[in-house]
Short mmCIF file of C-alpha atoms in Angstrom, two decimals:
data_model
loop_
_atom_site.label_atom_id
_atom_site.label_comp_id
_atom_site.label_asym_id
_atom_site.label_seq_id
_atom_site.Cartn_x
_atom_site.Cartn_y
_atom_site.Cartn_z
CA MET A 1 -35.02 3.71 -33.91
CA CYS A 2 -35.00 6.84 -36.06
CA GLY A 3 -37.23 9.74 -37.01
CA ILE A 4 -37.86 10.63 -40.64
CA VAL A 5 -39.64 13.48 -42.42
CA ALA A 6 -40.19 14.70 -45.98
CA ILE A 7 -41.93 17.86 -47.16
CA ALA A 8 -43.12 18.86 -50.61
CA GLY A 9 -43.80 22.57 -50.23
CA LYS A 10 -44.56 25.71 -52.16
CA SER A 11 -41.96 27.80 -50.31
CA PRO A 12 -38.63 27.09 -48.54
CA VAL A 13 -38.91 23.99 -46.33
CA ASN A 14 -35.65 24.22 -44.35
CA GLN A 15 -37.26 25.66 -41.21
CA ALA A 16 -40.20 23.26 -41.28
CA LEU A 17 -37.86 20.26 -41.65
CA TYR A 18 -35.74 21.49 -38.74
CA ASP A 19 -38.82 22.02 -36.55
CA ALA A 20 -40.05 18.51 -37.40
CA LEU A 21 -36.70 16.99 -36.41
CA LEU A 22 -36.85 18.77 -33.05
CA VAL A 23 -40.25 17.18 -32.44
CA LEU A 24 -38.94 13.77 -33.52
CA GLN A 25 -35.71 14.06 -31.51
CA HIS A 26 -36.91 11.42 -29.02
CA ARG A 27 -36.53 8.84 -31.80
CA GLY A 28 -32.78 9.34 -32.14
CA GLN A 29 -30.08 11.45 -30.55
CA ASP A 30 -26.96 10.17 -32.29
CA ALA A 31 -27.10 12.20 -35.51
CA ALA A 32 -29.27 14.49 -37.59
CA GLY A 33 -29.44 15.48 -41.24
CA ILE A 34 -31.42 17.45 -43.80
CA VAL A 35 -31.28 17.45 -47.60
CA THR A 36 -33.19 20.08 -49.58
CA CYS A 37 -33.76 20.37 -53.31
CA GLN A 38 -33.56 23.65 -55.21
CA GLY A 39 -34.39 22.96 -58.83
CA ASP A 40 -31.95 20.21 -59.84
CA ARG A 41 -29.48 20.97 -57.05
CA LEU A 42 -29.31 19.21 -53.68
CA HIS A 43 -28.03 20.75 -50.44
CA LEU A 44 -27.06 18.54 -47.50
CA ARG A 45 -26.10 19.08 -43.90
CA LYS A 46 -25.66 16.17 -41.50
CA ASN A 47 -23.48 15.32 -38.53
CA ASN A 48 -23.40 13.62 -35.16
CA GLY A 49 -25.39 15.24 -32.37
CA LEU A 50 -28.80 16.66 -31.60
CA ALA A 51 -30.63 18.62 -34.28
CA LYS A 52 -30.21 21.89 -32.37
CA ASP A 53 -26.43 21.40 -32.42
CA VAL A 54 -26.05 20.06 -35.95
CA PHE A 55 -27.90 22.93 -37.64
CA GLN A 56 -26.54 26.42 -37.13
CA THR A 57 -27.70 29.56 -38.95
CA ARG A 58 -25.00 29.24 -41.60
CA HIS A 59 -26.15 25.71 -42.39
CA MET A 60 -29.83 26.63 -42.55
CA LEU A 61 -29.11 29.44 -45.00
CA ARG A 62 -27.59 26.93 -47.40
CA LEU A 63 -30.52 24.49 -47.21
CA LEU A 64 -32.41 26.08 -50.10
CA GLY A 65 -35.44 24.72 -51.89
CA ASN A 66 -39.14 23.90 -51.59
CA MET A 67 -38.66 20.16 -51.15
CA GLY A 68 -36.62 18.22 -48.62
CA VAL A 69 -35.97 15.21 -46.41
CA GLY A 70 -34.81 15.03 -42.78
CA HIS A 71 -33.61 12.37 -40.35
CA VAL A 72 -32.66 11.90 -36.69
CA ARG A 73 -30.76 8.74 -35.90
CA TYR A 74 -29.55 6.40 -33.32
CA PRO A 75 -27.57 3.48 -34.69
CA THR A 76 -29.38 0.17 -35.12
CA ALA A 77 -27.03 -1.17 -37.78
CA GLY A 78 -23.62 0.27 -38.44
CA ALA A 79 -21.45 2.43 -36.22
CA ALA A 80 -22.24 5.62 -34.35
CA SER A 81 -20.33 7.86 -36.74
CA SER A 82 -21.14 10.91 -38.81
CA ALA A 83 -20.24 8.92 -41.94
CA GLU A 84 -23.44 6.93 -41.38
CA ALA A 85 -25.66 9.88 -40.52
CA GLN A 86 -28.62 10.21 -42.87
CA PRO A 87 -30.14 11.09 -45.31
CA PHE A 88 -28.11 9.06 -47.82
CA TYR A 89 -27.64 10.02 -51.47
CA VAL A 90 -26.82 8.10 -54.62
CA ASN A 91 -26.34 9.92 -57.92
CA SER A 92 -27.42 7.13 -60.28
CA PRO A 93 -30.06 7.04 -61.49
CA TYR A 94 -31.67 10.47 -61.26
CA GLY A 95 -30.06 11.44 -57.94
CA ILE A 96 -31.95 9.76 -55.08
CA VAL A 97 -32.04 10.86 -51.44
CA LEU A 98 -33.37 8.47 -48.78
CA ALA A 99 -33.93 8.51 -45.01
CA HIS A 100 -34.88 5.25 -43.33
CA ASN A 101 -36.27 4.03 -40.01
CA GLY A 102 -36.08 0.31 -39.31
CA ASN A 103 -33.81 -2.64 -39.89
CA LEU A 104 -33.37 -5.13 -42.73
CA ILE A 105 -32.78 -8.71 -41.66
CA ASN A 106 -31.45 -10.12 -44.96
CA VAL A 107 -28.55 -7.69 -45.16
CA GLU A 108 -25.83 -10.16 -46.13
CA GLU A 109 -27.88 -11.54 -49.01
CA LEU A 110 -28.68 -8.04 -50.23
CA LYS A 111 -25.04 -6.94 -49.99
CA HIS A 112 -23.95 -9.84 -52.16
CA ASP A 113 -26.68 -9.21 -54.72
CA LEU A 114 -25.92 -5.50 -54.91
CA VAL A 115 -22.17 -5.86 -55.33
CA VAL A 116 -22.02 -8.99 -57.49
CA GLY A 117 -25.28 -8.82 -59.42
CA ASP A 118 -26.27 -5.15 -59.50
CA LEU A 119 -22.66 -3.87 -59.67
CA ARG A 120 -23.26 -1.18 -57.06
CA HIS A 121 -20.85 0.15 -54.44
CA LEU A 122 -21.57 0.36 -50.71
CA ASN A 123 -19.68 2.89 -48.64
CA THR A 124 -20.97 2.17 -45.12
CA GLU A 125 -22.21 -0.66 -42.92
CA SER A 126 -25.69 0.86 -42.76
CA ASP A 127 -28.66 -1.15 -43.99
CA SER A 128 -30.21 2.18 -44.97
CA GLU A 129 -27.59 2.54 -47.71
CA ILE A 130 -28.50 -0.96 -48.85
CA LEU A 131 -32.18 -0.03 -49.03
CA LEU A 132 -31.30 3.07 -51.05
CA ASN A 133 -29.24 1.09 -53.53
CA ILE A 134 -31.92 -1.58 -53.92
CA LEU A 135 -34.38 1.19 -54.77
CA ALA A 136 -31.88 2.82 -57.14
CA HIS A 137 -31.30 -0.44 -58.98
CA GLU A 138 -35.02 -1.14 -59.30
CA LEU A 139 -35.46 2.29 -60.88
CA GLN A 140 -32.41 1.95 -63.11
CA VAL A 141 -33.41 -1.36 -64.69
CA GLN A 142 -36.46 0.34 -66.14
CA GLY A 143 -34.04 2.21 -68.42
CA LYS A 144 -35.96 5.47 -68.76
CA PRO A 145 -34.35 8.94 -68.92
CA CYS A 146 -37.34 10.41 -67.08
CA ILE A 147 -39.64 8.64 -64.63
CA ASP A 148 -43.25 8.96 -63.62
CA GLU A 149 -45.22 7.70 -60.64
CA GLN A 150 -45.83 4.29 -62.24
CA ASP A 151 -42.07 3.73 -62.43
CA VAL A 152 -41.75 4.48 -58.71
CA PHE A 153 -44.56 2.06 -57.88
CA SER A 154 -42.89 -0.68 -59.94
CA ALA A 155 -39.56 0.00 -58.20
CA ILE A 156 -41.12 -0.25 -54.73
CA GLU A 157 -42.70 -3.55 -55.73
CA GLY A 158 -39.14 -4.71 -56.40
CA VAL A 159 -37.98 -3.37 -53.04
CA HIS A 160 -40.71 -5.32 -51.26
CA ARG A 161 -39.76 -8.50 -53.15
CA ARG A 162 -36.10 -8.22 -52.19
CA CYS A 163 -36.01 -6.61 -48.74
CA ARG A 164 -37.15 -8.31 -45.55
CA GLY A 165 -37.56 -6.72 -42.15
CA GLY A 166 -39.07 -3.53 -40.80
CA TYR A 167 -38.68 -0.32 -42.78
CA ALA A 168 -40.33 3.02 -43.26
CA ALA A 169 -38.57 5.40 -45.62
CA VAL A 170 -38.90 8.82 -47.22
CA THR A 171 -37.26 9.51 -50.57
CA MET A 172 -36.65 12.53 -52.80
CA ILE A 173 -35.70 12.74 -56.47
CA PRO A 174 -34.75 16.17 -57.91
CA GLY A 175 -37.20 17.47 -60.46
CA PHE A 176 -39.66 14.67 -59.66
CA GLY A 177 -40.92 14.74 -56.08
CA VAL A 178 -40.91 13.01 -52.70
CA PHE A 179 -42.45 9.72 -51.61
CA GLY A 180 -42.72 7.55 -48.55
CA PHE A 181 -43.18 3.81 -48.25
CA ARG A 182 -43.64 1.23 -45.52
CA ASP A 183 -42.79 -2.45 -45.32
CA PRO A 184 -45.57 -5.00 -46.05
CA HIS A 185 -46.13 -5.56 -42.32
CA GLY A 186 -46.18 -1.87 -41.37
CA ILE A 187 -43.82 -2.57 -38.48
CA ARG A 188 -42.37 0.94 -38.31
CA PRO A 189 -44.77 3.91 -38.30
CA LEU A 190 -45.29 6.44 -41.09
CA VAL A 191 -48.02 9.05 -41.57
CA TYR A 192 -48.77 11.84 -44.02
CA GLY A 193 -50.73 15.07 -44.00
CA SER A 194 -51.27 18.39 -45.75
CA ARG A 195 -51.74 22.08 -45.13
CA GLU A 196 -53.11 24.88 -47.25
CA THR A 197 -50.99 27.93 -48.01
CA PRO A 198 -51.57 30.96 -50.26
CA GLN A 199 -49.29 29.30 -52.80
CA GLY A 200 -51.15 25.98 -52.72
CA THR A 201 -51.28 22.65 -50.88
CA GLU A 202 -48.16 21.39 -49.13
CA TYR A 203 -47.62 17.77 -48.08
CA MET A 204 -45.59 16.17 -45.31
CA ILE A 205 -44.64 12.56 -44.54
CA ALA A 206 -43.24 11.74 -41.08
CA SER A 207 -42.65 9.02 -38.52
CA GLU A 208 -45.28 10.35 -36.11
CA SER A 209 -48.36 12.53 -36.37
CA VAL A 210 -47.02 14.91 -33.73
CA ALA A 211 -44.49 16.19 -36.27
CA LEU A 212 -47.38 17.21 -38.53
CA ASP A 213 -49.42 18.75 -35.71
CA THR A 214 -46.73 21.09 -34.44
CA ILE A 215 -46.04 22.57 -37.88
CA GLY A 216 -49.66 23.08 -38.85
CA PHE A 217 -50.20 20.06 -41.10
CA LYS A 218 -53.42 18.09 -40.81
CA LEU A 219 -53.12 14.33 -40.58
CA ILE A 220 -54.62 12.57 -43.60
CA ALA A 221 -53.81 8.93 -42.79
CA ASP A 222 -51.14 6.41 -41.95
CA VAL A 223 -49.15 5.06 -44.86
CA ALA A 224 -50.57 1.55 -45.12
CA PRO A 225 -48.25 -1.48 -44.97
CA GLY A 226 -46.74 -1.99 -48.42
CA GLU A 227 -48.12 1.33 -49.64
CA VAL A 228 -46.35 4.21 -51.40
CA VAL A 229 -47.49 7.82 -50.95
CA LEU A 230 -45.97 10.07 -53.62
CA ILE A 231 -46.13 13.84 -54.14
CA THR A 232 -44.82 15.18 -57.44
CA VAL A 233 -43.16 18.57 -57.84
CA ASP A 234 -46.38 20.00 -59.25
CA GLY A 235 -48.20 19.08 -56.02
CA GLN A 236 -50.11 15.99 -57.16
CA LEU A 237 -50.67 13.25 -54.56
CA HIS A 238 -50.55 9.61 -55.68
CA ARG A 239 -50.98 6.40 -53.66
CA ARG A 240 -50.49 2.77 -54.57
CA GLN A 241 -50.41 -0.55 -52.73
CA CYS A 242 -47.19 -2.23 -53.86
CA ALA A 243 -47.14 -5.43 -51.78
CA PRO A 244 -49.13 -8.53 -52.77
CA GLN A 245 -50.23 -9.57 -49.28
CA PRO A 246 -49.79 -6.76 -46.75
CA VAL A 247 -50.66 -7.51 -43.13
CA LEU A 248 -50.68 -4.61 -40.67
CA SER A 249 -48.48 -5.67 -37.74
CA PRO A 250 -47.09 -2.53 -36.06
CA CYS A 251 -44.42 -2.76 -33.38
CA ILE A 252 -46.19 -2.70 -30.02
CA PHE A 253 -43.12 -1.23 -28.33
CA GLU A 254 -43.83 2.05 -30.15
CA PHE A 255 -46.90 2.41 -27.94
CA VAL A 256 -45.11 1.24 -24.79
CA TYR A 257 -42.05 3.47 -24.98
CA PHE A 258 -40.83 5.07 -28.19
CA ALA A 259 -43.61 7.20 -29.59
CA ARG A 260 -44.62 10.51 -28.08
CA PRO A 261 -47.91 10.30 -26.15
CA ASP A 262 -49.47 13.01 -28.32
CA SER A 263 -48.97 10.93 -31.47
CA ILE A 264 -51.54 8.79 -33.27
CA ILE A 265 -50.14 5.65 -34.89
CA ASP A 266 -52.28 3.43 -37.10
CA ALA A 267 -55.34 5.34 -35.86
CA ILE A 268 -54.49 4.52 -32.21
CA SER A 269 -53.83 7.30 -29.70
CA VAL A 270 -50.56 6.55 -27.91
CA HIS A 271 -51.79 8.47 -24.86
CA LYS A 272 -55.01 6.50 -24.64
CA ALA A 273 -53.16 3.21 -25.14
CA ARG A 274 -50.85 4.01 -22.22
CA SER A 275 -53.81 5.01 -20.10
CA ARG A 276 -55.42 1.63 -20.77
CA MET A 277 -52.12 -0.07 -19.89
CA GLY A 278 -52.36 1.48 -16.43
CA GLN A 279 -55.95 0.32 -16.04
CA LYS A 280 -55.05 -3.23 -17.03
CA LEU A 281 -52.09 -3.29 -14.66
CA ALA A 282 -54.26 -2.06 -11.79
CA MET A 283 -56.73 -4.85 -12.47
CA LYS A 284 -53.90 -7.38 -12.24
CA ILE A 285 -52.73 -5.94 -8.93
CA LYS A 286 -56.28 -6.17 -7.56
CA ARG A 287 -56.53 -9.74 -8.80
CA GLU A 288 -53.14 -11.04 -7.63
CA TRP A 289 -52.33 -8.75 -4.73
CA PRO A 290 -55.65 -7.76 -3.09
CA SER A 291 -54.09 -7.15 0.33
CA HIS A 292 -51.27 -4.89 -0.87
CA ASP A 293 -49.87 -2.24 1.46
CA ILE A 294 -48.94 0.38 -1.16
CA ASP A 295 -49.09 3.94 0.18
CA VAL A 296 -48.20 5.89 -2.93
CA VAL A 297 -47.73 5.40 -6.70
CA ILE A 298 -44.74 7.20 -8.23
CA PRO A 299 -43.97 7.19 -11.97
CA ILE A 300 -40.49 7.02 -13.42
CA PRO A 301 -40.59 9.98 -15.81
CA ASP A 302 -41.52 10.55 -18.51
CA THR A 303 -43.08 7.72 -20.51
CA SER A 304 -44.81 5.95 -17.61
CA ARG A 305 -46.75 8.93 -16.23
CA THR A 306 -49.98 8.21 -18.08
CA ALA A 307 -50.08 4.55 -17.08
CA ALA A 308 -49.08 5.29 -13.48
CA LEU A 309 -51.80 7.91 -13.02
CA GLN A 310 -54.52 5.55 -14.27
CA LEU A 311 -53.14 2.73 -12.15
CA ALA A 312 -53.30 4.92 -9.04
CA ASN A 313 -56.84 6.06 -9.85
CA GLN A 314 -58.04 2.49 -10.35
CA LEU A 315 -56.49 1.38 -7.06
CA GLY A 316 -57.63 4.47 -5.16
CA ILE A 317 -54.08 5.20 -4.05
CA GLU A 318 -52.28 8.53 -3.87
CA TYR A 319 -50.32 9.47 -7.01
CA THR A 320 -47.36 11.80 -6.75
CA GLU A 321 -44.23 12.86 -8.57
CA GLY A 322 -41.20 11.62 -6.67
CA PHE A 323 -38.42 12.12 -9.20
CA ILE A 324 -37.21 15.30 -10.82
CA LYS A 325 -35.78 14.78 -14.28
CA ASN A 326 -32.84 16.65 -15.78
CA ARG A 327 -34.18 17.26 -19.28
CA TYR A 328 -30.72 17.87 -20.67
CA ILE A 329 -29.74 14.21 -20.29
CA GLY A 330 -30.74 11.86 -23.14
CA ARG A 331 -32.81 8.70 -22.92
CA THR A 332 -30.67 6.11 -21.14
CA PHE A 333 -32.16 3.18 -23.06
CA ILE A 334 -30.65 4.42 -26.33
CA MET A 335 -27.30 5.57 -24.98
CA PRO A 336 -24.30 3.72 -26.41
CA GLY A 337 -22.45 1.52 -23.94
CA GLN A 338 -23.35 0.26 -20.49
CA THR A 339 -20.80 2.48 -18.75
CA VAL A 340 -22.45 5.63 -20.07
CA ARG A 341 -25.90 4.35 -19.11
CA LYS A 342 -24.88 3.60 -15.55
CA ARG A 343 -23.30 7.00 -15.07
CA SER A 344 -26.25 8.84 -16.56
CA VAL A 345 -29.07 7.56 -14.31
CA ARG A 346 -28.29 9.65 -11.25
CA GLN A 347 -27.47 12.61 -13.45
CA LYS A 348 -30.86 12.18 -15.06
CA LEU A 349 -33.09 11.67 -12.00
CA ASN A 350 -33.12 13.02 -8.46
CA ALA A 351 -35.49 11.79 -5.74
CA ILE A 352 -37.66 14.09 -3.62
CA ASP A 353 -37.07 12.61 -0.16
CA LEU A 354 -40.37 13.88 1.26
CA GLU A 355 -42.38 11.72 -1.14
CA PHE A 356 -40.55 8.52 -0.16
CA ARG A 357 -39.79 8.82 3.54
CA ASN A 358 -41.46 6.11 5.64
CA LYS A 359 -43.76 5.03 2.79
CA ASN A 360 -44.39 1.82 0.89
CA VAL A 361 -43.84 2.98 -2.67
CA LEU A 362 -44.95 1.48 -5.97
CA LEU A 363 -42.67 2.68 -8.75
CA VAL A 364 -44.18 2.42 -12.24
CA ASP A 365 -42.12 2.29 -15.43
CA ASP A 366 -43.08 1.64 -19.04
CA SER A 367 -40.85 -1.45 -19.30
CA ILE A 368 -37.74 -3.14 -17.97
CA VAL A 369 -35.04 -3.93 -20.52
CA ARG A 370 -31.56 -4.35 -19.08
CA GLY A 371 -32.71 -3.60 -15.56
CA THR A 372 -29.68 -1.41 -14.83
CA THR A 373 -31.72 1.78 -14.64
CA SER A 374 -34.52 0.13 -12.66
CA GLN A 375 -32.04 -1.27 -10.16
CA GLN A 376 -30.50 2.13 -9.52
CA ILE A 377 -33.87 3.86 -9.24
CA ILE A 378 -35.06 1.33 -6.67
CA GLN A 379 -31.92 2.02 -4.66
CA MET A 380 -32.54 5.77 -4.98
CA ALA A 381 -36.02 5.25 -3.50
CA ARG A 382 -34.53 3.36 -0.56
CA ASP A 383 -31.89 6.03 -0.05
CA ALA A 384 -34.69 8.61 0.02
CA GLY A 385 -36.26 6.79 2.98
CA ALA A 386 -38.85 4.43 1.51
CA ARG A 387 -39.85 1.57 3.84
CA ARG A 388 -40.65 -0.83 1.04
CA VAL A 389 -40.13 -0.42 -2.72
CA TYR A 390 -42.38 -2.25 -5.17
CA PHE A 391 -41.98 -2.05 -8.94
CA ALA A 392 -44.55 -2.33 -11.72
CA SER A 393 -43.89 -2.56 -15.46
CA ALA A 394 -46.61 -1.44 -17.90
CA ALA A 395 -45.17 -4.00 -20.35
CA PRO A 396 -44.47 -7.74 -20.04
CA PRO A 397 -40.91 -9.00 -19.43
CA VAL A 398 -38.61 -8.22 -22.36
CA ARG A 399 -37.01 -11.60 -23.08
CA TYR A 400 -36.02 -11.45 -26.77
CA PRO A 401 -34.08 -9.04 -28.99
CA ASN A 402 -35.78 -6.76 -31.47
CA VAL A 403 -34.74 -7.27 -35.09
CA TYR A 404 -36.88 -4.65 -36.84
CA GLY A 405 -35.22 -1.39 -35.90
CA ILE A 406 -34.94 -1.08 -32.12
CA ASP A 407 -31.37 -1.40 -30.90
CA MET A 408 -32.21 -3.49 -27.86
CA PRO A 409 -29.34 -5.24 -26.12
CA ALA A 410 -28.16 -8.74 -26.83
CA ALA A 411 -30.48 -11.38 -25.39
CA SER A 412 -27.90 -12.24 -22.73
CA GLU A 413 -28.08 -8.64 -21.46
CA LEU A 414 -31.88 -8.58 -21.06
CA ILE A 415 -32.56 -8.98 -17.35
CA ALA A 416 -35.72 -11.07 -17.90
CA ALA A 417 -34.16 -13.46 -20.43
CA GLY A 418 -34.13 -16.94 -18.94
CA ARG A 419 -35.30 -15.70 -15.51
CA SER A 420 -38.57 -15.93 -13.62
CA GLU A 421 -40.28 -12.77 -12.39
CA ASP A 422 -39.19 -13.58 -8.81
CA GLU A 423 -35.59 -13.88 -9.96
CA VAL A 424 -35.84 -10.55 -11.76
CA ALA A 425 -37.27 -8.93 -8.62
CA ARG A 426 -34.34 -10.19 -6.55
CA ARG A 427 -31.80 -8.91 -9.07
CA LEU A 428 -33.48 -5.52 -9.11
CA GLY A 429 -33.62 -5.38 -5.32
CA ALA A 430 -37.40 -4.80 -5.28
CA ASP A 431 -39.67 -5.94 -2.46
CA GLY A 432 -42.22 -6.93 -5.10
CA LEU A 433 -42.45 -6.87 -8.89
CA ILE A 434 -45.42 -7.08 -11.22
CA PHE A 435 -45.41 -7.18 -15.02
CA GLN A 436 -48.25 -6.51 -17.43
CA ASP A 437 -49.64 -9.64 -19.11
CA LEU A 438 -49.08 -9.71 -22.87
CA GLU A 439 -52.75 -10.32 -23.58
CA ASP A 440 -53.66 -7.26 -21.52
CA LEU A 441 -51.04 -5.14 -23.27
CA ILE A 442 -52.34 -6.12 -26.70
CA GLU A 443 -55.92 -5.41 -25.67
CA ALA A 444 -54.91 -2.06 -24.17
CA VAL A 445 -53.22 -0.93 -27.37
CA GLN A 446 -55.60 -2.56 -29.81
CA LYS A 447 -58.73 -1.05 -28.26
CA ARG A 448 -60.57 -4.19 -29.30
CA GLY A 449 -63.39 -3.62 -31.74
CA LYS A 450 -62.32 -0.06 -32.53
CA SER A 451 -58.98 -0.59 -34.27
CA ASP A 452 -58.02 -1.94 -37.67
CA VAL A 453 -54.88 -3.54 -36.26
CA ASP A 454 -55.34 -7.30 -36.33
CA ARG A 455 -52.00 -8.15 -34.76
CA PHE A 456 -48.84 -6.53 -33.42
CA ASP A 457 -45.18 -7.36 -33.59
CA ALA A 458 -44.67 -8.27 -29.93
CA SER A 459 -41.51 -10.29 -30.57
CA VAL A 460 -39.54 -8.73 -27.72
CA PHE A 461 -42.06 -10.30 -25.36
CA ASP A 462 -43.00 -13.59 -27.03
CA GLY A 463 -40.15 -14.29 -29.49
CA LYS A 464 -42.58 -14.52 -32.43
CA TYR A 465 -41.23 -12.45 -35.34
CA VAL A 466 -44.00 -11.39 -37.70
CA THR A 467 -41.96 -11.70 -40.91
CA GLY A 468 -41.55 -15.41 -40.17
CA ASP A 469 -37.97 -15.62 -41.42
CA VAL A 470 -35.82 -14.85 -38.36
CA THR A 471 -33.55 -17.85 -37.84
CA PRO A 472 -31.56 -18.91 -34.76
CA GLU A 473 -28.40 -18.24 -36.77
CA TYR A 474 -29.50 -14.66 -37.41
CA LEU A 475 -30.22 -14.13 -33.71
CA GLN A 476 -26.83 -15.58 -32.80
CA ALA A 477 -25.08 -13.17 -35.16
CA LEU A 478 -27.17 -10.32 -33.77
CA GLU A 479 -26.09 -11.24 -30.26
CA ALA A 480 -22.45 -10.94 -31.26
CA ARG A 481 -22.98 -7.50 -32.80
CA ARG A 482 -25.15 -6.01 -30.08
CA ASN A 483 -23.45 -6.98 -26.84
CA ASP A 484 -21.89 -4.07 -24.99
CA GLY A 485 -18.38 -5.42 -25.48
CA ALA A 486 -18.78 -5.30 -29.24
CA LYS A 487 -20.22 -1.79 -29.09
CA GLU A 488 -17.34 -0.52 -26.98
CA ASP A 489 -14.97 -1.75 -29.69
CA GLN A 490 -16.63 0.44 -32.29
CA ARG A 491 -14.59 3.62 -32.35
CA PRO A 492 -16.39 6.69 -33.70
CA HIS A 493 -14.97 8.22 -36.84
CA THR A 494 -13.69 11.75 -36.88
CA GLU A 495 -16.21 14.52 -37.42
CA SER A 496 -17.28 15.17 -40.97
CA THR A 497 -19.46 17.89 -42.39
CA ILE A 498 -20.85 17.49 -45.88
CA ASP A 499 -22.59 19.81 -48.26
CA LEU A 500 -23.13 18.36 -51.71
CA TYR A 501 -22.23 21.66 -53.35
CA ASN A 502 -20.65 23.79 -50.63
CA SER A 503 -17.83 22.57 -48.39
CA GLU A 504 -17.28 24.47 -45.16
#
């Protein structure tokens, strides 16, 4: 999962891009990068680390220009190295900068076509570089010294024909403008907005609406599946549907875990969706466990707070905060390597003994993936004096890998894969375990009758991949790449700092 942003402004955009990346930092903590455009010249700074560490004053001063693209990354494809930090750049044709969120599933086919047929060179293992080169080739074959918006729309039509998977991308071409596009299923989120300044209207494209809100941009709309939203250097906004049969199928896990609660994705409030998840889960507890002996509901911070509060209200049970979070520790789900994840849990959370002692506690989390974190938190609750520890997940059991841009573990490392809910409860060490039903989750997010979303990609729960072309062979290869043993073998490259025109 990654966070992307592009701004077409009337004044320097370096600070606004940086501020947007800070707001999108939850989407990736491995690397950060910004490219700005000053006339025909590009300026780039990217490296491993959080945005606040990658960009120092000396770097910001060099990021000149009124147009730019930014990215925060955690590695879905490729290695966790600064060589694969984004945005990526290719000089032919026109000089194209691209930042990408998602994952292509026909990478090997595209690699072959690019190298053998399109005669292009690939420098990394990142599918984002592949997407960039596909776009570059589709622009180049038009054979024009200067392009207009129609050329971009034709090129994106070619991208949609060739690329399969989940992708949202922002792109910049010097002297031309910026544009964003989304795959024909709209799996990964992308929104755009504007703000008025004394110099004129500025536009912004970003992964989540919260990035627009915090910088003073007003949300216009989501980029539709298959659509391109383009802003030229003279400030003109153009839109075009470039896919023949788009079907909006956003990733439901965005609403469960990844997106910030103050974001709106595909016209759905993430906060409200999570609140409805808690209501649905409470209804299931009432239905299946009417004689429960729960004394207190405690959320596992931060993502589950909204659902846990609504669950407690529906059940008429006390809600309290029982864990204090160290905000300087990253999200354990996206940390590289099981060893690091295990070590980080107790550094990340500390239990308040008073809230657990001699109580039957229901812990609420957004989901259970590997189960390692959940297992340790349950033990922390027992160590704090809880009599009984129950566990509730606002999402169904995660039984299948994600192939569209979430670096979930290999299927063999998912605790619910091939196990019943009772077996999962025993492995976690919980006295009771309850999962959300998939139908209830979909209804909670969809807000039936009030949303334009006809279906979601819920493949991590039901194994049904919305693009319809995920084969058992692909999943087997994915398993080999994603297991923790394979990840431990990937050695990070040495640090590199790049400026297209100024070396440090």
